[in-house]
Amino acid sequence: MKNIEKLAKGDQLRTMDDKDLEILRLVQRDARLTAETISQDVGLSPAAVQKRLKRLRESGVIERDVSVLSPSRLGRDMTIIVDVILERESRRHLDEFKRKMKNAQCVQQCYYTTGEADFTLILTVRDIKEYEQFTQDHFFDESNISRFKTSVVMDRVKVSLDVL
């Protein structure tokens, strides 16, 4: 058994093994797989798979189960990447910006980053007009935004949340 990482559960630490990693590889691609299907692939009983999945969820290794939606089929044909530079980086200013981005519907991802930009955002919008409205609502009227740089995605070459 090859030990990879440790899972925190209360005060206990339990080591993940290769079976856990195999299960994680499968469910990160399809969270709707049944324990029976997973058990056939990893060589464990369905009950053992269910126990492991429960532990992986409770420990936070599996943060949540989601459905990946097609932006274009929902009328959100544009993906935009925005680098944002703040004027001030006090804890209050950072927390305020993070809160606003968490609440902005078109923001898919928001990263607090090192380097030139303080934040990198991934947005999906219907059209450039919606993005313009977003910038007016969140950047132009915000005194703590020093500047922002926009890149429009021309082609979605790879979209994934896979970790393993």
PDB file of C-alpha atoms in Angstrom:
ATOM      1  CA  MET A   1       0.000   0.000   0.000  1.00  0.00           C
ATOM      2  CA  LYS A   2       1.465   3.313  -1.088  1.00  0.00           C
ATOM      3  CA  ASN A   3       0.559   6.146   1.310  1.00  0.00           C
ATOM      4  CA  ILE A   4      -0.018   9.457  -0.430  1.00  0.00           C
ATOM      5  CA  GLU A   5      -1.662  12.071   1.786  1.00  0.00           C
ATOM      6  CA  LYS A   6      -3.236  12.389   5.191  1.00  0.00           C
ATOM      7  CA  LEU A   7      -6.884  13.130   5.825  1.00  0.00           C
ATOM      8  CA  ALA A   8      -7.857  15.141   8.881  1.00  0.00           C
ATOM      9  CA  LYS A   9     -10.918  13.911  10.753  1.00  0.00           C
ATOM     10  CA  GLY A  10     -11.290  15.461  14.150  1.00  0.00           C
ATOM     11  CA  ASP A  11      -8.048  14.807  15.943  1.00  0.00           C
ATOM     12  CA  GLN A  12      -7.365  11.642  13.971  1.00  0.00           C
ATOM     13  CA  LEU A  13      -5.239  11.435  10.873  1.00  0.00           C
ATOM     14  CA  ARG A  14      -5.823   8.631   8.388  1.00  0.00           C
ATOM     15  CA  THR A  15      -3.606   8.046   5.407  1.00  0.00           C
ATOM     16  CA  MET A  16      -5.108   7.854   1.922  1.00  0.00           C
ATOM     17  CA  ASP A  17      -4.121   4.821  -0.079  1.00  0.00           C
ATOM     18  CA  ASP A  18      -4.111   3.874  -3.765  1.00  0.00           C
ATOM     19  CA  LYS A  19      -7.749   2.723  -3.572  1.00  0.00           C
ATOM     20  CA  ASP A  20      -8.793   6.175  -2.338  1.00  0.00           C
ATOM     21  CA  LEU A  21      -6.913   7.765  -5.234  1.00  0.00           C
ATOM     22  CA  GLU A  22      -8.536   5.406  -7.747  1.00  0.00           C
ATOM     23  CA  ILE A  23     -11.969   6.294  -6.354  1.00  0.00           C
ATOM     24  CA  LEU A  24     -11.147  10.004  -6.525  1.00  0.00           C
ATOM     25  CA  ARG A  25      -9.988   9.741 -10.151  1.00  0.00           C
ATOM     26  CA  LEU A  26     -13.298   8.121 -11.077  1.00  0.00           C
ATOM     27  CA  VAL A  27     -15.640  10.465  -9.208  1.00  0.00           C
ATOM     28  CA  GLN A  28     -13.873  13.640 -10.314  1.00  0.00           C
ATOM     29  CA  ARG A  29     -14.846  12.749 -13.883  1.00  0.00           C
ATOM     30  CA  ASP A  30     -18.351  11.495 -13.070  1.00  0.00           C
ATOM     31  CA  ALA A  31     -19.801  12.112  -9.615  1.00  0.00           C
ATOM     32  CA  ARG A  32     -22.922  10.125 -10.519  1.00  0.00           C
ATOM     33  CA  LEU A  33     -21.111   6.788 -10.645  1.00  0.00           C
ATOM     34  CA  THR A  34     -22.701   4.292  -8.285  1.00  0.00           C
ATOM     35  CA  ALA A  35     -20.734   2.527  -5.573  1.00  0.00           C
ATOM     36  CA  GLU A  36     -21.385  -0.687  -7.479  1.00  0.00           C
ATOM     37  CA  THR A  37     -19.767   0.657 -10.648  1.00  0.00           C
ATOM     38  CA  ILE A  38     -16.815   2.104  -8.746  1.00  0.00           C
ATOM     39  CA  SER A  39     -16.362  -1.134  -6.825  1.00  0.00           C
ATOM     40  CA  GLN A  40     -15.962  -3.081 -10.053  1.00  0.00           C
ATOM     41  CA  ASP A  41     -13.214  -0.716 -11.230  1.00  0.00           C
ATOM     42  CA  VAL A  42     -11.252  -0.549  -7.967  1.00  0.00           C
ATOM     43  CA  GLY A  43     -11.729  -4.071  -6.623  1.00  0.00           C
ATOM     44  CA  LEU A  44     -13.583  -3.231  -3.404  1.00  0.00           C
ATOM     45  CA  SER A  45     -17.093  -4.048  -2.240  1.00  0.00           C
ATOM     46  CA  PRO A  46     -19.811  -1.406  -2.812  1.00  0.00           C
ATOM     47  CA  ALA A  47     -20.079  -0.958   0.972  1.00  0.00           C
ATOM     48  CA  ALA A  48     -16.322  -0.297   1.248  1.00  0.00           C
ATOM     49  CA  VAL A  49     -16.546   2.254  -1.586  1.00  0.00           C
ATOM     50  CA  GLN A  50     -19.453   4.016   0.142  1.00  0.00           C
ATOM     51  CA  LYS A  51     -17.495   4.194   3.427  1.00  0.00           C
ATOM     52  CA  ARG A  52     -14.474   5.637   1.652  1.00  0.00           C
ATOM     53  CA  LEU A  53     -16.563   8.188  -0.240  1.00  0.00           C
ATOM     54  CA  LYS A  54     -18.246   9.249   3.008  1.00  0.00           C
ATOM     55  CA  ARG A  55     -14.853   9.683   4.680  1.00  0.00           C
ATOM     56  CA  LEU A  56     -13.435  11.595   1.705  1.00  0.00           C
ATOM     57  CA  ARG A  57     -16.431  13.960   1.783  1.00  0.00           C
ATOM     58  CA  GLU A  58     -16.377  14.447   5.558  1.00  0.00           C
ATOM     59  CA  SER A  59     -12.640  15.158   5.539  1.00  0.00           C
ATOM     60  CA  GLY A  60     -13.029  17.792   2.806  1.00  0.00           C
ATOM     61  CA  VAL A  61     -10.998  15.980   0.147  1.00  0.00           C
ATOM     62  CA  ILE A  62     -14.221  15.927  -1.892  1.00  0.00           C
ATOM     63  CA  GLU A  63     -15.446  19.480  -1.428  1.00  0.00           C
ATOM     64  CA  ARG A  64     -18.736  19.068  -3.283  1.00  0.00           C
ATOM     65  CA  ASP A  65     -20.423  17.254  -6.132  1.00  0.00           C
ATOM     66  CA  VAL A  66     -21.387  19.469  -9.070  1.00  0.00           C
ATOM     67  CA  SER A  67     -22.775  19.349 -12.582  1.00  0.00           C
ATOM     68  CA  VAL A  68     -20.678  21.023 -15.265  1.00  0.00           C
ATOM     69  CA  LEU A  69     -22.985  23.103 -17.432  1.00  0.00           C
ATOM     70  CA  SER A  70     -22.377  24.189 -21.014  1.00  0.00           C
ATOM     71  CA  PRO A  71     -22.171  28.006 -21.029  1.00  0.00           C
ATOM     72  CA  SER A  72     -22.946  28.231 -24.759  1.00  0.00           C
ATOM     73  CA  ARG A  73     -26.091  26.085 -24.438  1.00  0.00           C
ATOM     74  CA  LEU A  74     -27.265  28.491 -21.751  1.00  0.00           C
ATOM     75  CA  GLY A  75     -26.646  31.590 -23.860  1.00  0.00           C
ATOM     76  CA  ARG A  76     -23.373  32.538 -22.163  1.00  0.00           C
ATOM     77  CA  ASP A  77     -21.168  32.342 -25.251  1.00  0.00           C
ATOM     78  CA  MET A  78     -18.287  34.529 -24.078  1.00  0.00           C
ATOM     79  CA  THR A  79     -15.618  33.545 -21.588  1.00  0.00           C
ATOM     80  CA  ILE A  80     -13.528  36.429 -20.328  1.00  0.00           C
ATOM     81  CA  ILE A  81     -10.374  36.415 -18.218  1.00  0.00           C
ATOM     82  CA  VAL A  82      -9.751  39.562 -16.192  1.00  0.00           C
ATOM     83  CA  ASP A  83      -6.655  40.531 -14.219  1.00  0.00           C
ATOM     84  CA  VAL A  84      -7.510  43.068 -11.515  1.00  0.00           C
ATOM     85  CA  ILE A  85      -5.034  45.313  -9.722  1.00  0.00           C
ATOM     86  CA  LEU A  86      -6.205  46.910  -6.489  1.00  0.00           C
ATOM     87  CA  GLU A  87      -5.154  50.302  -5.203  1.00  0.00           C
ATOM     88  CA  ARG A  88      -4.892  49.045  -1.600  1.00  0.00           C
ATOM     89  CA  GLU A  89      -4.507  45.495  -0.272  1.00  0.00           C
ATOM     90  CA  SER A  90      -5.625  45.833   3.321  1.00  0.00           C
ATOM     91  CA  ARG A  91      -7.509  42.878   4.753  1.00  0.00           C
ATOM     92  CA  ARG A  92     -10.740  44.891   4.654  1.00  0.00           C
ATOM     93  CA  HIS A  93     -10.288  45.793   0.972  1.00  0.00           C
ATOM     94  CA  LEU A  94      -9.372  42.230   0.004  1.00  0.00           C
ATOM     95  CA  ASP A  95     -12.326  40.760   1.884  1.00  0.00           C
ATOM     96  CA  GLU A  96     -14.689  43.287   0.328  1.00  0.00           C
ATOM     97  CA  PHE A  97     -13.510  42.513  -3.210  1.00  0.00           C
ATOM     98  CA  LYS A  98     -13.688  38.747  -2.578  1.00  0.00           C
ATOM     99  CA  ARG A  99     -17.239  39.093  -1.252  1.00  0.00           C
ATOM    100  CA  LYS A 100     -18.341  41.084  -4.302  1.00  0.00           C
ATOM    101  CA  MET A 101     -16.845  38.545  -6.707  1.00  0.00           C
ATOM    102  CA  LYS A 102     -18.449  35.623  -4.844  1.00  0.00           C
ATOM    103  CA  ASN A 103     -21.816  37.325  -5.289  1.00  0.00           C
ATOM    104  CA  ALA A 104     -21.350  38.279  -8.962  1.00  0.00           C
ATOM    105  CA  GLN A 105     -23.306  35.743 -11.016  1.00  0.00           C
ATOM    106  CA  CYS A 106     -21.107  35.882 -14.119  1.00  0.00           C
ATOM    107  CA  VAL A 107     -17.889  35.222 -12.156  1.00  0.00           C
ATOM    108  CA  GLN A 108     -17.147  31.508 -12.459  1.00  0.00           C
ATOM    109  CA  GLN A 109     -13.769  31.589 -10.747  1.00  0.00           C
ATOM    110  CA  CYS A 110     -11.886  34.171  -8.710  1.00  0.00           C
ATOM    111  CA  TYR A 111      -8.267  33.737  -7.665  1.00  0.00           C
ATOM    112  CA  TYR A 112      -6.256  35.944  -5.290  1.00  0.00           C
ATOM    113  CA  THR A 113      -2.845  35.822  -6.962  1.00  0.00           C
ATOM    114  CA  THR A 114       0.784  36.842  -6.683  1.00  0.00           C
ATOM    115  CA  GLY A 115       2.510  38.762  -9.454  1.00  0.00           C
ATOM    116  CA  GLU A 116       1.326  41.889 -11.227  1.00  0.00           C
ATOM    117  CA  ALA A 117      -2.398  41.276 -10.763  1.00  0.00           C
ATOM    118  CA  ASP A 118      -4.001  40.927  -7.354  1.00  0.00           C
ATOM    119  CA  PHE A 119      -6.922  38.860  -8.692  1.00  0.00           C
ATOM    120  CA  THR A 120      -7.610  36.799 -11.777  1.00  0.00           C
ATOM    121  CA  LEU A 121     -11.260  36.298 -12.698  1.00  0.00           C
ATOM    122  CA  ILE A 122     -12.925  33.895 -15.119  1.00  0.00           C
ATOM    123  CA  LEU A 123     -16.320  35.119 -16.293  1.00  0.00           C
ATOM    124  CA  THR A 124     -18.992  33.787 -18.621  1.00  0.00           C
ATOM    125  CA  VAL A 125     -21.299  36.364 -20.183  1.00  0.00           C
ATOM    126  CA  ARG A 126     -23.918  36.494 -22.924  1.00  0.00           C
ATOM    127  CA  ASP A 127     -22.140  39.218 -24.867  1.00  0.00           C
ATOM    128  CA  ILE A 128     -19.774  42.153 -24.606  1.00  0.00           C
ATOM    129  CA  LYS A 129     -22.617  44.396 -23.399  1.00  0.00           C
ATOM    130  CA  GLU A 130     -23.070  42.215 -20.312  1.00  0.00           C
ATOM    131  CA  TYR A 131     -19.325  42.381 -19.642  1.00  0.00           C
ATOM    132  CA  GLU A 132     -19.382  46.152 -20.062  1.00  0.00           C
ATOM    133  CA  GLN A 133     -22.174  46.349 -17.472  1.00  0.00           C
ATOM    134  CA  PHE A 134     -20.153  44.129 -15.128  1.00  0.00           C
ATOM    135  CA  THR A 135     -17.118  46.445 -15.407  1.00  0.00           C
ATOM    136  CA  GLN A 136     -19.270  49.497 -14.753  1.00  0.00           C
ATOM    137  CA  ASP A 137     -20.883  47.882 -11.715  1.00  0.00           C
ATOM    138  CA  HIS A 138     -17.744  46.387 -10.183  1.00  0.00           C
ATOM    139  CA  PHE A 139     -14.713  48.294 -11.479  1.00  0.00           C
ATOM    140  CA  PHE A 140     -15.496  51.845 -12.625  1.00  0.00           C
ATOM    141  CA  ASP A 141     -17.440  52.875  -9.545  1.00  0.00           C
ATOM    142  CA  GLU A 142     -14.980  51.168  -7.167  1.00  0.00           C
ATOM    143  CA  SER A 143     -12.285  53.498  -5.828  1.00  0.00           C
ATOM    144  CA  ASN A 144     -10.019  50.595  -4.838  1.00  0.00           C
ATOM    145  CA  ILE A 145      -9.644  49.260  -8.409  1.00  0.00           C
ATOM    146  CA  SER A 146      -6.393  50.635  -9.810  1.00  0.00           C
ATOM    147  CA  ARG A 147      -6.813  48.976 -13.218  1.00  0.00           C
ATOM    148  CA  PHE A 148      -7.895  45.786 -14.933  1.00  0.00           C
ATOM    149  CA  LYS A 149      -6.858  43.906 -18.059  1.00  0.00           C
ATOM    150  CA  THR A 150      -9.349  41.911 -20.124  1.00  0.00           C
ATOM    151  CA  SER A 151      -8.700  38.896 -22.335  1.00  0.00           C
ATOM    152  CA  VAL A 152     -11.524  37.405 -24.384  1.00  0.00           C
ATOM    153  CA  VAL A 153     -11.288  33.638 -24.829  1.00  0.00           C
ATOM    154  CA  MET A 154     -11.384  32.658 -28.492  1.00  0.00           C
ATOM    155  CA  ASP A 155     -11.594  28.851 -28.010  1.00  0.00           C
ATOM    156  CA  ARG A 156     -12.177  26.603 -24.995  1.00  0.00           C
ATOM    157  CA  VAL A 157      -9.308  24.186 -25.567  1.00  0.00           C
ATOM    158  CA  LYS A 158      -9.528  22.423 -22.187  1.00  0.00           C
ATOM    159  CA  VAL A 159     -11.933  22.970 -19.329  1.00  0.00           C
ATOM    160  CA  SER A 160     -11.404  20.820 -16.268  1.00  0.00           C
ATOM    161  CA  LEU A 161     -11.488  20.812 -12.516  1.00  0.00           C
ATOM    162  CA  ASP A 162      -9.567  17.523 -12.348  1.00  0.00           C
ATOM    163  CA  VAL A 163      -6.888  17.413  -9.674  1.00  0.00           C
ATOM    164  CA  LEU A 164      -5.708  13.837 -10.202  1.00  0.00           C
TER     165      LEU A 164
END
